[in-house]
Coordinates of C-alpha atoms and ligand atoms in Angstrom, one line a residue:
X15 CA 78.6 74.8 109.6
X16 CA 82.1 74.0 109.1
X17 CA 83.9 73.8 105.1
X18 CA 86.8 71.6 104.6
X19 CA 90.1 72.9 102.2
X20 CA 93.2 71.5 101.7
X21 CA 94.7 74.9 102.2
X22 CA 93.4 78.0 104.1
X23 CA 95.6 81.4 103.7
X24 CA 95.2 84.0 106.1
X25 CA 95.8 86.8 104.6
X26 CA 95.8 88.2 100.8
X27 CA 99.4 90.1 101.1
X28 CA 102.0 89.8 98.9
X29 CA 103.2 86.2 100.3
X30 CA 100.1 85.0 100.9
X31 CA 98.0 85.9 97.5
X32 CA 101.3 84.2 95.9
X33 CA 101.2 80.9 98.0
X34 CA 97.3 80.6 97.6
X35 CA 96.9 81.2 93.7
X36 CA 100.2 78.2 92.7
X37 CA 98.5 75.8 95.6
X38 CA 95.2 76.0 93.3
X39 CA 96.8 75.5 90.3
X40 CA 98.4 72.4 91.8
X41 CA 95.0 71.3 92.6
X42 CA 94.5 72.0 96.2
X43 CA 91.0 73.6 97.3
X44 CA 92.1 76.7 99.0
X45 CA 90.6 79.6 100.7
X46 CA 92.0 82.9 101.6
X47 CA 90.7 84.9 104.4
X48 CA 91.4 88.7 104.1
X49 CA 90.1 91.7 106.7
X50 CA 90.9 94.4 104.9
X51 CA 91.8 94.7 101.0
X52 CA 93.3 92.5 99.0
X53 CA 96.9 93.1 97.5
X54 CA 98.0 93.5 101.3
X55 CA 100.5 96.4 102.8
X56 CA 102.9 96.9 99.5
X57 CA 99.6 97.0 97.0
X58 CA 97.4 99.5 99.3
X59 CA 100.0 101.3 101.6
X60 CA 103.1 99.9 101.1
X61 CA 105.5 99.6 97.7
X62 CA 102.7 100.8 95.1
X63 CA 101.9 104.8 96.5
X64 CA 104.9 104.7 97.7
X65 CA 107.0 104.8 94.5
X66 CA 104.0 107.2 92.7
X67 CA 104.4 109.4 95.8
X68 CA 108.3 109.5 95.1
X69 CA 107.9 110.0 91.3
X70 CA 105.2 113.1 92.4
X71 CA 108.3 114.3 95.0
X72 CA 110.9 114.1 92.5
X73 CA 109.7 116.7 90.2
X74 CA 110.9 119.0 93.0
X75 CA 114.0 118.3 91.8
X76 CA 114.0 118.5 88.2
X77 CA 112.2 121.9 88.5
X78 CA 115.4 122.8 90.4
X79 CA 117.4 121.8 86.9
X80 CA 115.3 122.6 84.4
X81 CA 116.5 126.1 84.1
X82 CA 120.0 125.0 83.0
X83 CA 118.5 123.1 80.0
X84 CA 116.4 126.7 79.4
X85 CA 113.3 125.5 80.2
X86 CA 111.4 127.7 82.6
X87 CA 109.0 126.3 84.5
X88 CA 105.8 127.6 87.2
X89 CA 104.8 124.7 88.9
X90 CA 101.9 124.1 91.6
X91 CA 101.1 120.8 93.4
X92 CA 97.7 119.4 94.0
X93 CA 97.9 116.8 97.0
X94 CA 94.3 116.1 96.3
X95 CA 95.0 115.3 92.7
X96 CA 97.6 112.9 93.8
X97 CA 95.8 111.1 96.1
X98 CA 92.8 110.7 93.9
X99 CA 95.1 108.8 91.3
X100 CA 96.7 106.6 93.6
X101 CA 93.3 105.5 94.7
X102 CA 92.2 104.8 91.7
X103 CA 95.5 102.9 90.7
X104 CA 95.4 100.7 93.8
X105 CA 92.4 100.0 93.5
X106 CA 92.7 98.5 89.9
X107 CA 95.9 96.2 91.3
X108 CA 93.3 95.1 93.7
X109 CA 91.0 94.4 91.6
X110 CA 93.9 92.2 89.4
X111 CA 94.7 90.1 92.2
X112 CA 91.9 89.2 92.8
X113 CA 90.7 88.2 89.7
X114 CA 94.2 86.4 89.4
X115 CA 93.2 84.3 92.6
X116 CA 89.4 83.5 91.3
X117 CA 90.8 82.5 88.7
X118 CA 92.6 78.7 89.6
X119 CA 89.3 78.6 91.8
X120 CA 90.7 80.2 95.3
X121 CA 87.5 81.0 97.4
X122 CA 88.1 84.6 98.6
X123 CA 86.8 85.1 102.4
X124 CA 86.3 88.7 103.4
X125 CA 86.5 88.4 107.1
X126 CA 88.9 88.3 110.2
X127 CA 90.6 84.9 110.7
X128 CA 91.8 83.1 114.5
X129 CA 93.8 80.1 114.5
X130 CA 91.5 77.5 116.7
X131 CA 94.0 74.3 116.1
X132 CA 96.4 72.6 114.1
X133 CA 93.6 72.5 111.7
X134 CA 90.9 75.1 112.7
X135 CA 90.5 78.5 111.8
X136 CA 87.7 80.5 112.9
X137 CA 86.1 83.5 110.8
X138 CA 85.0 86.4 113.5
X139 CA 82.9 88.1 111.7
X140 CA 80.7 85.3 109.8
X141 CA 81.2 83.2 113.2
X142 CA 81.5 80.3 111.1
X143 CA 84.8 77.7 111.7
X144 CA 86.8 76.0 108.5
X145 CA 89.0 72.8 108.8
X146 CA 92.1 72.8 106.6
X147 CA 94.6 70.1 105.8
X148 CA 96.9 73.0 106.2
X149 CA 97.1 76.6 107.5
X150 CA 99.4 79.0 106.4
X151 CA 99.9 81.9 108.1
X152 CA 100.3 85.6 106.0
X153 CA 99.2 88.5 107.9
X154 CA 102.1 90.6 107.6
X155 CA 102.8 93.7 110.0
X156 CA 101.9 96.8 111.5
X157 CA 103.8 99.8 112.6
X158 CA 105.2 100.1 115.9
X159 CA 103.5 103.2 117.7
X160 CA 105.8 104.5 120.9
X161 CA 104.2 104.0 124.3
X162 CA 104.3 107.5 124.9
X163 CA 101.9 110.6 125.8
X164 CA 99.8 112.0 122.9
X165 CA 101.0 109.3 120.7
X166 CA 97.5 108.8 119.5
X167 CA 98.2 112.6 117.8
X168 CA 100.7 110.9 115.7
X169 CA 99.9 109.2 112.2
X170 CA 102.2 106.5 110.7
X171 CA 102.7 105.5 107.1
X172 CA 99.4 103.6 107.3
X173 CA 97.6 107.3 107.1
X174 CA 100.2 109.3 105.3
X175 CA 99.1 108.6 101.8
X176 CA 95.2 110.0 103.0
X177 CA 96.1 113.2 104.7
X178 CA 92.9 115.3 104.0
X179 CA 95.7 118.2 103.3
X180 CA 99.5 118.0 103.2
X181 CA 100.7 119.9 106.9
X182 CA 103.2 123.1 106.9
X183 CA 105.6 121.1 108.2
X184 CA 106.2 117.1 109.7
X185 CA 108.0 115.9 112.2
X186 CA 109.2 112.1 111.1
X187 CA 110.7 109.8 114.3
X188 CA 112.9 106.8 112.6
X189 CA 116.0 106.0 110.6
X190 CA 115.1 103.7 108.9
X191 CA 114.1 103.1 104.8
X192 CA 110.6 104.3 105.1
X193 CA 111.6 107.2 107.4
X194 CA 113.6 108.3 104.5
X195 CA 111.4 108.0 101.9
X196 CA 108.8 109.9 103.9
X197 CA 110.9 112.4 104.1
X198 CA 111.5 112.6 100.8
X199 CA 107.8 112.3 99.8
X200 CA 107.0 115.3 102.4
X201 CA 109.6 117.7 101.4
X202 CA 110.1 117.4 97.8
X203 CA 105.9 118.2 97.9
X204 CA 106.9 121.1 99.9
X205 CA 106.6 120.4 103.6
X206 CA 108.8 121.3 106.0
X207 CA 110.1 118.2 107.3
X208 CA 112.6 117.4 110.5
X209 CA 113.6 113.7 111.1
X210 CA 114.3 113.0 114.6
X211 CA 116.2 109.3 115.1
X212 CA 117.4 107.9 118.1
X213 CA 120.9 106.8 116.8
X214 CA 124.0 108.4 115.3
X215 CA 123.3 108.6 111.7
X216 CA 120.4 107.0 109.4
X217 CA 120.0 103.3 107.4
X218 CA 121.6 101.9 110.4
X219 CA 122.3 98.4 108.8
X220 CA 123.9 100.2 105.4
X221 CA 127.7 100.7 104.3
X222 CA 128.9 103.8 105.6
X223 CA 129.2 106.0 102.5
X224 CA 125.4 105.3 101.3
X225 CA 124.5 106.5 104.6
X226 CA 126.6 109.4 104.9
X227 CA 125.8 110.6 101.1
X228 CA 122.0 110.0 101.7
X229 CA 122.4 112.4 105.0
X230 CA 124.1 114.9 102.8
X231 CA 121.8 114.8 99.7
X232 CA 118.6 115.1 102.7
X233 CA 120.2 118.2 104.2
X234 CA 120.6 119.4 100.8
X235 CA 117.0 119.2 100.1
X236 CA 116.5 121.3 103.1
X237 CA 115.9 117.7 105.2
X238 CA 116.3 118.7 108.6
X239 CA 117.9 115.3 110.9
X240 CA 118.1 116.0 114.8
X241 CA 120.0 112.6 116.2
X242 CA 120.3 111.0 119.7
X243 CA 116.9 112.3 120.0
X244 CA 113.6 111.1 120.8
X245 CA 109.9 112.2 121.2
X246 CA 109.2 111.7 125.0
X247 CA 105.2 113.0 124.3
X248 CA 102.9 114.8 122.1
X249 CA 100.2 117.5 122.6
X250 CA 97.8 119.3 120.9
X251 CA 98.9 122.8 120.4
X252 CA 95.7 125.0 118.2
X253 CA 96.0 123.3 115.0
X254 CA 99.6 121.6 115.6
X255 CA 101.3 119.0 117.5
X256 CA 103.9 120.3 119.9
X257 CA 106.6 117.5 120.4
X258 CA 108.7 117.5 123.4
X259 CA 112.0 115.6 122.9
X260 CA 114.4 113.8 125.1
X261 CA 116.4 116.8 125.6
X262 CA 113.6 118.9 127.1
X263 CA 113.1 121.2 124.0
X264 CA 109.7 121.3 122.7
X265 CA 108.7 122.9 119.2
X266 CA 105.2 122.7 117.3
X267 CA 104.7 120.4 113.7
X268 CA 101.7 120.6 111.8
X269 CA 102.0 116.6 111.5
X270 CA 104.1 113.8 113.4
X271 CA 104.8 110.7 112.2
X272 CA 105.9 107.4 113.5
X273 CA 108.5 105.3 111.5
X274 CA 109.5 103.6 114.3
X275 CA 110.0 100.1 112.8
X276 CA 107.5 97.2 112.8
X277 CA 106.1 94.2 114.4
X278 CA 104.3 90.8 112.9
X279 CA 100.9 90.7 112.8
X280 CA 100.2 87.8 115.7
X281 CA 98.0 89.6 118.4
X282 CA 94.7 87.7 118.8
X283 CA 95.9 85.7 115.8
X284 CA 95.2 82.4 118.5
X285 CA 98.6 80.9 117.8
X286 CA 99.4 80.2 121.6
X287 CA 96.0 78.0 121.0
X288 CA 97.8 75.6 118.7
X289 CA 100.8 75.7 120.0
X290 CA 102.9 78.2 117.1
X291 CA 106.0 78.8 118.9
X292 CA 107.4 82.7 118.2
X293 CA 110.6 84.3 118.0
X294 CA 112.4 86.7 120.7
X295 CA 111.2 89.1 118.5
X296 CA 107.4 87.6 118.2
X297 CA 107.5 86.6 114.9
X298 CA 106.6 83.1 114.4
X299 CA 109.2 80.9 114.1
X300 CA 109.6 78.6 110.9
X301 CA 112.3 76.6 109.3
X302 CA 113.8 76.9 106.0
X303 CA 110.5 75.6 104.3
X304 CA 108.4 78.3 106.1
X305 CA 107.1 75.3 108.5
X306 CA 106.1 76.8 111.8
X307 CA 106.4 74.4 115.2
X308 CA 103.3 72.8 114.4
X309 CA 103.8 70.5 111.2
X310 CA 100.4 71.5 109.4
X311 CA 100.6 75.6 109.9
X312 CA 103.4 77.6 107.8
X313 CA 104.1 80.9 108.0
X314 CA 105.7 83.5 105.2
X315 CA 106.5 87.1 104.6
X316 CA 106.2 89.3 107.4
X317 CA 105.0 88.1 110.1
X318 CA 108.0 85.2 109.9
X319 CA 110.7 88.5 110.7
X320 CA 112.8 86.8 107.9
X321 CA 113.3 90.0 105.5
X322 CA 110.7 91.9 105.4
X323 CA 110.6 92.5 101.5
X324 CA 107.6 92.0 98.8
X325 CA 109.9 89.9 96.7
X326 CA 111.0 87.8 99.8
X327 CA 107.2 87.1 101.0
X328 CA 106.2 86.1 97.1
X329 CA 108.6 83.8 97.1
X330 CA 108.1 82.2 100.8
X331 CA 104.9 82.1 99.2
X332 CA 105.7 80.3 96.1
X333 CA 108.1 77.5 97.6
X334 CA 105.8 77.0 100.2
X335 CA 103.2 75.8 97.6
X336 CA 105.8 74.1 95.8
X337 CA 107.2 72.2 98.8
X338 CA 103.6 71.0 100.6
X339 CA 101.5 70.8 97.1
X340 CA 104.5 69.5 94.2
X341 CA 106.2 67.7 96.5
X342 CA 109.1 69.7 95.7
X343 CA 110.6 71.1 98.9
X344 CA 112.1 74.3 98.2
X345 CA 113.6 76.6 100.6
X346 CA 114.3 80.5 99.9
X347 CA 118.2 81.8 100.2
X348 CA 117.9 84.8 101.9
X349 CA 121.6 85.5 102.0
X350 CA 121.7 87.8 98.7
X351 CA 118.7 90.4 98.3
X352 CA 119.4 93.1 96.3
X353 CA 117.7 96.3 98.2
X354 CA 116.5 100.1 97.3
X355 CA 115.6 103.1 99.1
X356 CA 113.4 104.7 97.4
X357 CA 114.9 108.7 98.4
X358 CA 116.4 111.3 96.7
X359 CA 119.4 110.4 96.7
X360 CA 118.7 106.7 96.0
X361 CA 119.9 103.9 96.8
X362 CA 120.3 100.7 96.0
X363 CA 122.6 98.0 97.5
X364 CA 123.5 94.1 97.6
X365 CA 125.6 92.0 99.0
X366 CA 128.5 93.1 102.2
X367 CA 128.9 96.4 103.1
X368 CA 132.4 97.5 103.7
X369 CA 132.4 97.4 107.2
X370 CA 130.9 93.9 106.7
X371 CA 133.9 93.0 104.1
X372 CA 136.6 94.0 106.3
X373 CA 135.8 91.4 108.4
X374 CA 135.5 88.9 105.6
X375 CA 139.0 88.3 104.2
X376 CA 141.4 90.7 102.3
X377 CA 139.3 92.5 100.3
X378 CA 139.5 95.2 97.6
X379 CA 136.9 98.6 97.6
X380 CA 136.6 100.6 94.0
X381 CA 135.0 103.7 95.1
X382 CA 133.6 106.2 92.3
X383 CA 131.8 110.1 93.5
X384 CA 131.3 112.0 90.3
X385 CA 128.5 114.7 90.0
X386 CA 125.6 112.8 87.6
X387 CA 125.7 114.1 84.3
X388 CA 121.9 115.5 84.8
X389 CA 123.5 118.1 87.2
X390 CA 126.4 119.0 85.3
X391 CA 124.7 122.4 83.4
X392 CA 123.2 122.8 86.8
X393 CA 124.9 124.4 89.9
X394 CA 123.7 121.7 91.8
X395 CA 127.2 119.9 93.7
X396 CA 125.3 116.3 94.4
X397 CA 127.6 113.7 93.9
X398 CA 126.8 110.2 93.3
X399 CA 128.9 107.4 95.0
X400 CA 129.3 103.8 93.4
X401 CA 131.9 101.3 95.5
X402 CA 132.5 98.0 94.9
X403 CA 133.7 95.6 97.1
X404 CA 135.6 92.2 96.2
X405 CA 138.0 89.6 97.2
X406 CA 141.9 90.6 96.9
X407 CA 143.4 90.6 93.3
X408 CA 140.0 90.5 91.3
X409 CA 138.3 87.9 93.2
X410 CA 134.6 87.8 93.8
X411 CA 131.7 90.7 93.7
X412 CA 130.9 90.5 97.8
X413 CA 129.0 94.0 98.1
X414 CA 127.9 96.6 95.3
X415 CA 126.4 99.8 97.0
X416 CA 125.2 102.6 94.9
X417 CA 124.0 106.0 95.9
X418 CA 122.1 108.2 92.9
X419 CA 119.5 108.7 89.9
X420 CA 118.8 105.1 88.6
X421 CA 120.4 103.4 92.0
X422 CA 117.7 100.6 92.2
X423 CA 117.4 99.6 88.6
X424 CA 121.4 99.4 88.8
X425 CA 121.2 97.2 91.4
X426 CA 118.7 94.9 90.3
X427 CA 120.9 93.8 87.3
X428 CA 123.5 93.6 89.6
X429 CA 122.1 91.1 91.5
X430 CA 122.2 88.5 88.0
X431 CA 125.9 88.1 88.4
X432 CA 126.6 88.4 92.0
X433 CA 124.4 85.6 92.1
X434 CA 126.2 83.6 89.9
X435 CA 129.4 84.5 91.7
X436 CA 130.6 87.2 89.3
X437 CA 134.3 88.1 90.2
X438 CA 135.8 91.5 89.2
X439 CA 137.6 90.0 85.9
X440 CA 133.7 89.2 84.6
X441 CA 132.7 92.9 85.6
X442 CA 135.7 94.1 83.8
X443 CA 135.0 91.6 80.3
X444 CA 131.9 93.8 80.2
X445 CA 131.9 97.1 77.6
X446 CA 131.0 100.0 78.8
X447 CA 128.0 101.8 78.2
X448 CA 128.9 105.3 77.6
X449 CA 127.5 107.7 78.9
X450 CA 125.7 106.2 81.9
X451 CA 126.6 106.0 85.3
X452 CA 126.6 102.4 85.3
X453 CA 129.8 102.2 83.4
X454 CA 131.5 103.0 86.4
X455 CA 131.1 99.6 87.7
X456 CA 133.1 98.2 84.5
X457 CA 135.6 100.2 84.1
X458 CA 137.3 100.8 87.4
X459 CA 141.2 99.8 87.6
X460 CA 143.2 100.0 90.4
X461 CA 141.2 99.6 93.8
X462 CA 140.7 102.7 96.0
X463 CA 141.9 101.3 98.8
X464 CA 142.3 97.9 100.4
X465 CA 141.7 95.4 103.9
X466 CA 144.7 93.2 104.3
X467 CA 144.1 91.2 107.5
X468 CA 141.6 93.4 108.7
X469 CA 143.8 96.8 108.5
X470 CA 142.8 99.4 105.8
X471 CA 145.6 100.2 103.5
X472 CA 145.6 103.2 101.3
X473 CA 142.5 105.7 100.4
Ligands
FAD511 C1 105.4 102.3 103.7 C2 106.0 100.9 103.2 C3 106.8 100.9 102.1 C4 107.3 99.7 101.6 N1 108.0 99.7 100.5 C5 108.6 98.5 100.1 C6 109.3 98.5 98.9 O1 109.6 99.5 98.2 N2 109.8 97.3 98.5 C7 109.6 96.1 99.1 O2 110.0 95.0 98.7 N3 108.8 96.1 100.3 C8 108.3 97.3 100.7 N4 107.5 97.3 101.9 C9 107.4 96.0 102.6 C10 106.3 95.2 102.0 O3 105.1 95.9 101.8 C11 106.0 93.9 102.8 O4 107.3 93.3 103.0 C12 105.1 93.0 102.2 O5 103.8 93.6 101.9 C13 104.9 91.7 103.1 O6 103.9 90.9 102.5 P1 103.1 89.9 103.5 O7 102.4 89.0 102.6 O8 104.0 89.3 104.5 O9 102.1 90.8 104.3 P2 101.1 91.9 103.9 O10 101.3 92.4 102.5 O11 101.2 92.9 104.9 O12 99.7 91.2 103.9 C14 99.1 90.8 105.1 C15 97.6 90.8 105.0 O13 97.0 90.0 106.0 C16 95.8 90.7 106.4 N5 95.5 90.2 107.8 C17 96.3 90.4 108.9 N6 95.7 89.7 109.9 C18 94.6 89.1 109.5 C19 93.6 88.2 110.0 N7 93.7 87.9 111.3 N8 92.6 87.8 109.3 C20 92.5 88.2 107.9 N9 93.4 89.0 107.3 C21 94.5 89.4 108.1 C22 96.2 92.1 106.3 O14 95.0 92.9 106.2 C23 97.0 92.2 105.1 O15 96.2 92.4 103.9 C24 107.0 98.5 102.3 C25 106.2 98.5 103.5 C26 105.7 99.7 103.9 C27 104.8 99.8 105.2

């Protein structure tokens, strides 16, 4: 039997639940085919537990102050507790989206779907085959496991929110975002927790003081970071992992994770069938209206190695729909995205980083570390860092990079009028808000230091 749609999604991820519920409400018949839940990685093990498993970590740290504000406080965590609640509040977003896509009349297909043409797609499991006007193409990622010995012995953050029991201590490989917040997660619930990273400092892509700051605020937190280092095999040691690293020492974890980066979701996916053209990278390749090399199959979020962001994949999603079923081509600028990490210390961050800026033009840094006011009764000597970054003489917002409590929600508002092309002189109209952090950003004078034809000058 084969069922005709104007649209069939695979996959019910952020970008794809997105591009599926606007192309019914513009009056296509769509179908999305999903294998595993719906809501995708952010909803089940992405974004979502994430963030609750950083709001459970940080209470780690205001234990630490809450003796200076005379509380006293005895505190024990429940892992089991914890993973209970996020199970149960996933599982309520799932059920949201997909009563949001039933809803404009999207058929929901729980299977695994292969491309079989332009216009085919094939469900494995039902072994039935749909023919769509268009395909568009939404399976997101998966992490990147190391070829190496033992590496079956490791778990990645697909398993780390359903540990049966948190381990004595975790050995994390990566340097990137979700390396950090990992090791955030792991330590502030008490783990002893290493991160081992093959390059010379964490955040690689990130301006040089957020990445130095979060090294030190890690360290503080008893974080330990091993770099120019990798895991060269894994073996089962009584009830731990013994890792041996690329400098022949070995030591013994009771849990090693991969953060290792990840890759598109495309294996067995049939695209070489109809002819999808990929990446270097193997992500499929699309133009600015997320149309892959074959005119009637699109791709977004994810598995198009664009930015690999919820927000970015909604809206691929969005002004897909718009652009094949309003007639209203719209394509996404990916050229300002306002970005967190979600660690202790925080951060969140838009625009050009400084080494970025240098390059750019003469430019003007405002740099701000100041202890936040939380820790000021405390004996705690974190400092929070906010630099801004703009053309000479009060010109244009190019970067804003903050490092701290309330980094991403900073950053977020931020991103309103650097996208309007805010210059310092509109930052500096605003009136403080005292006493916040934030103010900082609003008040500064002087610059700290400068870039005139690429040379640094003062600071
Ligand atoms: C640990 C972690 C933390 C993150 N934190 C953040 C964050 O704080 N902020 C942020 O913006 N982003 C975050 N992300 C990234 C974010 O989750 C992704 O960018 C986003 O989910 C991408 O959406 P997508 O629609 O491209 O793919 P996904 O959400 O991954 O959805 C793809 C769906 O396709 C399904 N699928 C795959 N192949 C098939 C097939 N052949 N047939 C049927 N179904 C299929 C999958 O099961 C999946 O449900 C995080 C990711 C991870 C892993």
């Amino acid at each position: 039997m084969t069922d005709s749609y104007d649209l069939v999604v695979i996959g019910a991820g952020s970008g794809g639940v997105r591009a599926a519920r606007m192309a019914a409400t513009y009056g296509a018949r769509v179908a999305i085919v999903e294998e595993f839940r719906v809501g995708g990685t952010c909803v089940i093990r992405g974004c979502v537990p994430k963030k609750l498993y950083v709001y459970a970590a940080r209470f780690h740290d205001l234990f630490d102050v809450a003796s200076s504000f005379g509380w006293q406080v005895d505190a024990s965590f429940d892992w089991p507790t914890l993973v209970a609640n996020k199970e149960r509040e996933i599982t309520r977003l799932e059920h949201a989206y997909t009563a949001n896509l039933e809803k404009p009349g999207v058929e929901i297909i729980r299977d695994r779907a292969v491309v079989t043409g332009p216009n085919g797609v094939h469900l494995v499991g039902q072994d039935r085959e749909l023919t769509a006007k268009y395909i568009l193409v939404a399976t997101g990622a998966h992490p990147y496991i190391p070829p190496i010995p033992g590496a079956e012995l490791a778990i990645t953050s697909n398993e780390a929110f359903d540990l049966p029991a948190l381990p004595h201590s975790i050995l994390i490989e990566g340097g990137g975002y979700i390396a950090v917040e990992f090791a955030t997660i792991f330590a502030g619930l008490g783990v002893n927790t290493t991160i081992i990273y093959r390059g010379d400092c964490i955040l690689r892509t990130f301006d040089d003081d957020m990445r130095r700051g979060l090294e030190a605020g890690l360290t503080d937190r008893g974080i330990r970071v091993i770099y120019q280092t990798t895991i060269k095999s894994l073996a089962k040691s009584g009830n731990d992992i013994s890792a041996t690293f690329s400098d022949g020492v070995s030591a013994p974890y009771g849990a090693v994770m991969f953060a290792t980066g990840r890759s598109p979701n495309v294996k067995g996916l049939g695209l070489d069938t109809a002819g999808v053209k990929l990446t270097a990278m193997g992500a499929i390749a699309v133009d600015a209206y997320s149309q892959s090399s074959v005119p009637s199959i699109y791709a977004v979020g994810d598995v198009t190695g664009r930015a690999a962001l919820t927000p970015i994949a909604i809206r691929e999603g969005g002004y897909f729909a718009e652009t094949v079923f309003n007639n209203n081509p719209m394509a996404v600028d990916h050229s300002q995205i306002p970005t967190a990490v979600f660690s202790d210390p925080e951060i969140g961050v838009i625009g050009l980083t400084e080494a970025e800026a240098a390059t750019h033009g003469d430019v003007d840094v405002y740099l701000a570390r100041f202890r936040p006011m939380m820790n000021t009764l405390s004996t705690r000597t974190e400092r929070m860092i906010l630099k801004l970054i703009t053309e000479k003489d009060g010109g244009k917002v190019l970067g804003c990079h903050i490092l701290g409590p309330g980094a991403a929600e900073m950053i977020q508002l931020v991103a309103i009028p650097m996208g309007m092309g805010a210059s310092k002189a509109d930052f500096d109209r605003a009136i403080a808000l005292h006493p916040s952090a934030a103010e900082e950003l609003v008040t500064f004078k002087a610059p700290t230091y400068t870039y005139r034809d690429g040379q640094k000058v003062g600071g």
